[in-house]
DNA sequence: GTCTATAAGACGATAGAC
DNA sequence: GTCTATCGTCTTATAGAC
């Protein structure tokens, strides 16, 4: 119907002619994110992903290769949009960064589109070295080192990491292990207490 | 040599006569702790535990039943001695509790005898519900609720949990994911910065 | 692009011999 | 108390038909 073969003079002349079947690829990635987020790397099976996506498991391999490559394809791209928000955090004035980092964390975790890949990473990073590498790159290289770069102190890196540890711990207890009452607590009440602590780690005495 | 059959009039009359072979049971538990700590629950196999202990996998089942029962037997008991230290933490004056909790954490994780079961719990709790329950009982019920009980504030429980989140985050980054420089940082330098933060969560403004 | 078929093996758990 | 043997199920991954 909307299809136009190359050379017919139709609309999408520039589009590469591969990929006939609409969103199969995306459906697989969606399913993979969901499975990895819920079960972690080891407990997730390629067959399970395929079933959730309504396709055969061989097709998953056909698109992405090994299970580990499925993980990378499903998880890492989903966090790219978050990089823009991160840049906004980093461009803010430094005496504001505690609250901004804290709100950045909750922004990521309260949004289902980013919570799933994050859950997948955390659930997998504790046992899978590839996922641990993604985690390190995400937390350490992408965020901490840049924040540390702006702090004028001899122990800038340690400070930045302790601030991150506070936030990582909250994410673990609220979103992964789900310990009450922090799992259900109002975000504003948490921000109120945590933002000054993060700020203190970074620029305090 | 030191063996005395029942009725011979030897020393250990009260001892139940079962368990002929010396420390096989303990060897299995040791191996299980090691495996669960290194690989997490899903990646650990009963066969792997058996091989590490130098026995057959059927023997592991014979002693402990299912894999989940092996986990419980190996992990939970190993932390009982820590309860005494915890009691010392709780009996200390409240304006000291920040530093004491922080040092308590490092005491647990720097000691190989307690680090292994802790690693096993953390590595397993993110994907295994039984392990998550152990974690909640350990952190929440056993420690937090008792600390919260001593704080005179309306949000005592949230305060205690945010303090714990700071410590949990440090443990995650230092011992589980191993992010530098916090993974190699001198403990005293960390305590110096973290103890006041924990104290502030509990008794601060 | 999507499937069937299958290789090649690891897994948890049990029955039963010794 | 310890092992052998085994059942039944699950896994990743590939070759190849359509």
XYZ file of C-alpha atoms (C1' of nucleotides) in Angstrom:
446
model
C 0.000 0.000 0.000
C 2.425 2.632 1.171
C 5.205 0.632 -0.371
C 7.228 2.061 -3.168
C 9.818 -0.008 -4.956
C 13.126 1.647 -5.830
C 12.983 3.349 -9.165
C 9.217 3.882 -9.120
C 9.731 7.546 -8.377
C 7.838 7.275 -5.063
C 8.488 9.223 -1.872
C 11.204 7.572 0.201
C 14.048 7.440 -2.305
C 16.824 7.860 0.280
C 15.733 5.054 2.553
C 17.827 1.906 2.572
C 15.733 -0.872 1.045
C 16.343 -3.463 3.777
C 13.949 -4.190 6.678
C 10.661 -5.198 5.203
C 8.723 -6.185 8.305
C 7.730 -3.165 10.273
C 8.762 -3.099 13.917
C 9.845 -6.660 14.593
C 13.296 -5.524 15.540
C 11.918 -2.966 17.960
C 9.463 -5.460 19.405
C 12.342 -7.773 20.192
C 14.336 -5.004 21.842
C 11.320 -3.962 23.889
C 10.765 -7.507 25.053
C 14.450 -7.910 25.840
C 14.494 -4.761 27.977
C 11.465 -5.975 29.874
C 12.909 -9.432 30.512
C 16.374 -8.237 31.494
C 14.860 -5.614 33.788
C 12.624 -8.096 35.553
C 14.897 -11.080 35.787
C 18.481 -9.927 35.368
C 20.929 -11.256 32.837
C 21.351 -14.869 33.936
C 17.715 -15.629 34.534
C 16.660 -14.143 31.203
C 16.616 -16.520 28.252
C 16.686 -15.750 24.560
C 13.696 -18.033 24.205
C 11.823 -16.012 26.784
C 12.557 -12.810 24.934
C 11.446 -14.361 21.661
C 8.203 -15.618 23.136
C 7.439 -12.238 24.683
C 8.061 -10.611 21.322
C 5.947 -13.186 19.503
C 8.730 -14.465 17.297
C 11.034 -17.432 17.095
C 14.200 -17.512 19.141
C 16.296 -18.062 16.041
C 15.148 -14.698 14.785
C 16.537 -13.004 17.854
C 19.917 -14.527 17.123
C 19.562 -13.625 13.479
C 19.151 -9.944 14.341
C 21.542 -9.495 17.216
C 23.871 -12.468 17.533
C 24.629 -13.744 21.012
C 22.643 -13.144 24.174
C 25.214 -10.640 25.343
C 24.836 -8.647 22.146
C 21.087 -8.630 22.653
C 21.652 -7.164 26.088
C 23.872 -4.414 24.797
C 21.547 -3.539 21.957
C 18.512 -3.432 24.211
C 19.925 -1.584 27.165
C 22.524 0.896 26.174
C 20.645 2.762 23.452
C 17.655 3.295 25.694
C 19.697 5.531 27.926
C 20.981 7.846 25.231
C 18.147 10.370 25.659
C 19.108 10.655 29.313
C 22.441 12.102 28.312
C 20.792 15.364 27.374
C 19.302 15.744 30.811
C 22.653 14.899 32.318
C 24.250 17.688 30.346
C 21.714 20.097 31.783
C 22.651 18.934 35.268
C 26.296 19.521 34.584
C 25.791 22.969 33.130
C 23.947 24.250 36.182
C 25.773 26.354 38.772
C 27.792 24.222 41.143
C 26.024 25.230 44.334
C 22.853 23.869 42.824
C 24.211 20.544 41.729
C 23.119 18.572 44.800
C 19.452 19.105 44.189
C 19.834 18.760 40.451
C 21.635 15.448 40.699
C 19.047 14.128 43.125
C 16.171 15.172 40.885
C 18.017 13.766 37.891
C 18.137 10.378 39.605
C 14.437 10.353 40.350
C 13.672 11.609 36.870
C 15.428 8.582 35.426
C 13.890 6.044 37.755
C 10.331 7.332 37.778
C 10.146 7.337 33.993
C 9.270 3.808 32.803
C 11.205 4.283 29.568
C 14.457 4.737 31.460
C 13.648 2.722 34.570
C 13.575 -0.521 32.635
C 17.057 -0.329 31.153
C 18.361 0.907 34.494
C 16.809 -2.042 36.295
C 18.263 -4.315 33.656
C 21.717 -2.882 34.226
C 21.604 -3.015 38.015
C 20.069 -6.495 38.116
C 22.721 -7.729 35.709
C 25.778 -5.772 36.792
C 26.167 -7.677 40.055
C 26.826 -10.962 38.271
C 27.624 -10.115 34.654
C 30.885 -8.431 33.832
C 29.624 -6.875 30.613
C 26.769 -5.237 32.487
C 29.144 -4.124 35.223
C 31.238 -2.395 32.605
C 28.185 -0.561 31.308
C 27.373 0.466 34.861
C 30.860 1.789 35.492
C 30.868 3.698 32.257
C 27.479 5.135 33.053
C 28.050 6.181 36.636
C 31.761 6.701 36.834
C 33.028 7.933 33.520
C 29.981 9.725 32.219
C 28.839 11.466 35.343
C 31.265 11.397 38.214
C 34.455 12.299 36.476
C 32.852 15.330 34.903
C 31.414 16.497 38.181
C 34.696 15.837 39.939
C 36.376 17.951 37.313
C 34.450 20.970 38.439
C 35.141 20.623 42.139
C 38.176 22.425 43.403
C 39.396 20.023 46.087
C 42.169 17.459 46.443
C 39.718 14.600 47.062
C 37.299 15.667 44.357
C 36.847 12.187 42.900
C 36.139 10.569 46.246
C 33.665 13.303 47.065
C 31.820 12.803 43.818
C 31.709 9.066 44.365
C 30.353 9.291 47.892
C 27.635 11.577 46.594
C 26.850 9.016 43.917
C 26.900 6.230 46.505
C 24.139 7.982 48.412
C 22.013 8.076 45.276
C 22.874 4.548 44.191
C 21.901 3.271 47.631
C 18.562 5.003 47.442
C 17.891 3.544 44.002
C 18.795 0.075 45.244
C 16.517 0.225 48.240
C 13.609 2.006 46.582
C 13.493 0.466 43.126
C 15.404 -2.818 43.213
C 15.022 -4.444 46.626
C 11.975 -2.359 47.542
C 12.390 -1.770 51.245
C 9.698 0.132 53.039
C 9.081 2.933 53.804
C 11.586 4.360 51.345
C 10.046 2.419 48.462
C 6.775 4.316 48.824
C 7.960 7.575 50.340
C 7.061 10.841 48.677
C 9.860 11.980 46.406
C 9.791 15.559 47.624
C 10.368 14.436 51.181
C 13.393 12.427 50.074
C 14.789 15.232 47.930
C 14.422 17.587 50.849
C 16.705 15.463 52.983
C 19.061 14.102 50.336
C 19.810 17.131 48.179
C 21.751 18.931 50.952
C 23.683 15.752 51.700
C 24.744 15.328 48.077
C 25.605 18.996 47.916
C 27.620 18.651 51.103
C 29.604 15.763 49.690
C 30.524 17.809 46.648
C 31.137 21.303 47.970
C 30.930 20.989 51.759
C 33.777 21.370 54.245
C 41.296 -42.338 67.931
C 39.178 -39.782 69.659
C 36.122 -41.768 68.722
C 33.986 -43.318 71.405
C 31.050 -45.513 70.518
C 27.856 -45.078 72.564
C 27.864 -47.253 75.651
C 31.646 -47.413 75.925
C 31.589 -44.950 78.777
C 33.764 -42.440 76.888
C 33.546 -38.665 77.006
C 30.888 -37.421 74.645
C 27.839 -39.322 75.837
C 25.403 -36.539 75.034
C 26.393 -36.159 71.401
C 23.929 -37.397 68.796
C 25.479 -40.398 67.062
C 24.845 -39.229 63.494
C 27.473 -37.579 61.259
C 30.305 -40.011 60.789
C 32.489 -38.182 58.271
C 34.254 -35.256 59.807
C 33.710 -31.922 58.099
C 32.069 -32.840 54.819
C 29.015 -30.877 55.691
C 31.092 -27.826 56.526
C 33.173 -28.214 53.397
C 30.011 -28.112 51.333
C 28.772 -25.017 53.125
C 32.125 -23.316 52.664
C 32.132 -24.092 48.977
C 28.535 -22.924 48.650
C 29.316 -19.598 50.303
C 32.231 -19.099 47.968
C 30.244 -19.921 44.851
C 27.182 -17.875 45.764
C 29.407 -14.939 46.700
C 31.315 -15.006 43.453
C 28.564 -15.802 41.008
C 25.240 -14.964 42.616
C 22.324 -17.322 42.993
C 21.343 -18.019 39.389
C 24.815 -18.527 38.027
C 25.771 -20.890 40.849
C 25.024 -24.568 40.255
C 24.681 -27.350 42.769
C 27.101 -29.309 40.639
C 29.627 -26.505 40.876
C 29.327 -26.405 44.651
C 29.794 -30.162 44.823
C 32.881 -30.088 42.644
C 34.426 -27.279 44.701
C 33.773 -29.286 47.844
C 35.162 -32.477 46.308
C 31.950 -34.444 46.631
C 29.131 -35.615 44.437
C 26.229 -33.323 43.679
C 23.772 -35.870 45.004
C 25.389 -35.527 48.398
C 24.672 -31.833 48.457
C 21.008 -32.556 47.909
C 21.146 -35.324 50.466
C 22.339 -32.915 53.151
C 20.396 -29.784 52.382
C 17.592 -30.514 49.941
C 16.956 -27.973 47.206
C 19.361 -25.342 45.915
C 17.450 -22.661 47.769
C 17.864 -24.544 51.026
C 21.587 -24.796 50.368
C 21.666 -21.022 49.976
C 19.882 -20.423 53.226
C 22.024 -22.869 55.143
C 25.245 -21.429 53.770
C 24.505 -17.754 54.038
C 22.324 -16.934 56.943
C 24.207 -18.714 59.706
C 27.471 -17.091 58.729
C 26.119 -13.730 59.749
C 24.999 -14.660 63.238
C 28.273 -13.608 64.885
C 27.795 -10.158 63.387
C 24.685 -9.700 65.474
C 26.806 -9.233 68.583
C 28.702 -6.371 67.002
C 25.450 -4.890 65.867
C 24.177 -4.920 69.436
C 27.263 -3.006 70.519
C 26.505 -0.402 67.858
C 22.980 -0.031 69.095
C 23.931 0.308 72.723
C 26.296 3.188 72.077
C 25.198 6.762 72.762
C 23.078 8.136 69.951
C 25.332 11.017 69.022
C 28.017 8.477 68.279
C 25.956 6.206 66.135
C 26.983 7.687 62.781
C 30.603 6.738 63.149
C 29.779 3.445 64.797
C 27.444 2.376 62.010
C 29.983 3.351 59.385
C 32.739 1.414 61.100
C 30.357 -1.490 61.613
C 29.794 -1.641 57.854
C 33.491 -1.705 57.067
C 34.115 -4.231 59.806
C 31.667 -6.598 58.132
C 32.948 -6.119 54.611
C 36.662 -6.132 55.324
C 36.436 -9.407 57.218
C 36.524 -12.289 54.700
C 34.372 -14.466 56.945
C 31.477 -12.031 56.723
C 32.247 -10.489 53.352
C 31.509 -13.705 51.523
C 27.983 -14.261 52.819
C 27.288 -10.553 52.339
C 28.444 -10.710 48.740
C 26.320 -13.799 48.272
C 23.273 -11.981 49.584
C 23.778 -8.817 47.557
C 24.640 -10.660 44.348
C 21.555 -12.843 44.779
C 19.052 -10.398 46.236
C 18.665 -8.446 43.010
C 17.231 -11.433 41.156
C 16.218 -13.983 43.783
C 13.251 -13.286 45.977
C 14.419 -15.520 48.814
C 17.717 -13.662 48.971
C 15.908 -10.344 48.790
C 13.900 -11.361 51.828
C 17.084 -12.145 53.721
C 18.446 -8.760 52.723
C 15.362 -6.934 53.887
C 15.343 -8.774 57.175
C 19.009 -8.030 57.652
C 19.016 -4.351 56.800
C 15.518 -3.256 57.554
C 14.134 -5.262 60.411
C 17.305 -6.085 62.268
C 19.087 -2.776 62.075
C 17.013 0.104 60.828
C 13.876 -0.369 62.820
C 15.843 -0.538 66.023
C 17.802 2.557 65.223
C 14.667 4.353 64.133
C 13.132 3.448 67.467
C 15.691 5.523 69.267
C 15.359 8.638 67.159
C 12.853 11.150 68.393
C 11.511 12.519 65.121
C 8.364 12.091 63.027
C 10.310 10.797 60.014
C 12.591 8.536 62.037
C 12.223 5.543 59.747
C 12.960 7.489 56.590
C 15.976 9.066 58.255
C 17.357 5.688 59.264
C 16.816 4.343 55.780
C 18.559 7.214 54.055
C 21.500 6.694 56.370
C 21.505 3.018 55.455
C 21.210 3.909 51.768
C 24.443 5.863 52.000
C 26.197 2.833 53.447
C 24.595 0.360 51.063
C 25.664 2.512 48.124
C 29.240 2.558 49.347
C 29.255 -1.200 49.762
C 27.855 -1.657 46.267
C 30.421 0.560 44.622
C 33.419 -0.534 46.668
C 32.875 -4.259 47.081
C 30.417 -5.399 44.433
C 30.850 -3.340 41.277
C 34.305 -2.116 42.274
C 34.402 1.424 40.952
C 37.601 3.376 41.417
C 38.789 5.263 43.334
C 36.333 4.307 46.071
C 37.190 0.614 45.690
C 40.776 1.236 46.787
C 40.391 4.327 48.939
C 41.683 4.300 52.493
C 38.920 3.440 54.898
C 39.766 6.185 57.354
C 39.382 8.788 54.665
C 35.952 7.433 53.824
C 34.873 7.218 57.448
C 35.991 10.777 57.961
C 33.596 12.016 55.296
C 30.756 9.528 55.715
C 30.334 9.274 59.477
C 29.081 12.866 59.843
C 26.690 12.353 56.932
C 25.179 9.246 58.518
C 24.990 11.038 61.841
C 23.314 13.970 60.142
C 20.667 11.750 58.599
C 19.822 10.301 61.985
C 19.998 13.230 64.384
C 20.559 16.282 62.168
C 18.108 19.102 61.491
C 12.592 -12.029 7.078
C 11.029 -15.804 9.462
C 10.685 -20.307 10.576
C 11.766 -25.705 11.674
C 14.951 -28.805 13.246
C 18.546 -30.032 15.790
C 23.077 -30.168 17.761
C 25.422 -30.247 22.160
C 25.192 -29.646 26.590
C 24.071 -27.889 31.636
C 20.754 -27.884 34.912
C 17.942 -29.542 39.415
C 16.456 -33.402 41.425
C 15.587 -38.352 42.536
C 16.062 -43.570 43.125
C 18.688 -46.749 44.626
C 23.216 -49.444 45.123
C 26.879 -50.030 48.376
C 27.550 -41.336 54.294
C 28.621 -41.365 49.703
C 28.289 -42.411 45.026
C 26.383 -43.975 40.131
C 23.008 -43.550 36.948
C 19.432 -41.315 35.121
C 15.007 -38.661 34.079
C 13.145 -34.654 32.214
C 13.694 -30.062 31.293
C 15.961 -26.160 30.090
C 19.616 -23.631 27.744
C 22.567 -21.097 23.696
C 23.433 -21.360 19.189
C 23.618 -22.915 14.263
C 22.264 -24.801 9.528
C 19.255 -24.555 6.327
C 14.303 -24.646 4.245
C 10.938 -21.469 2.557
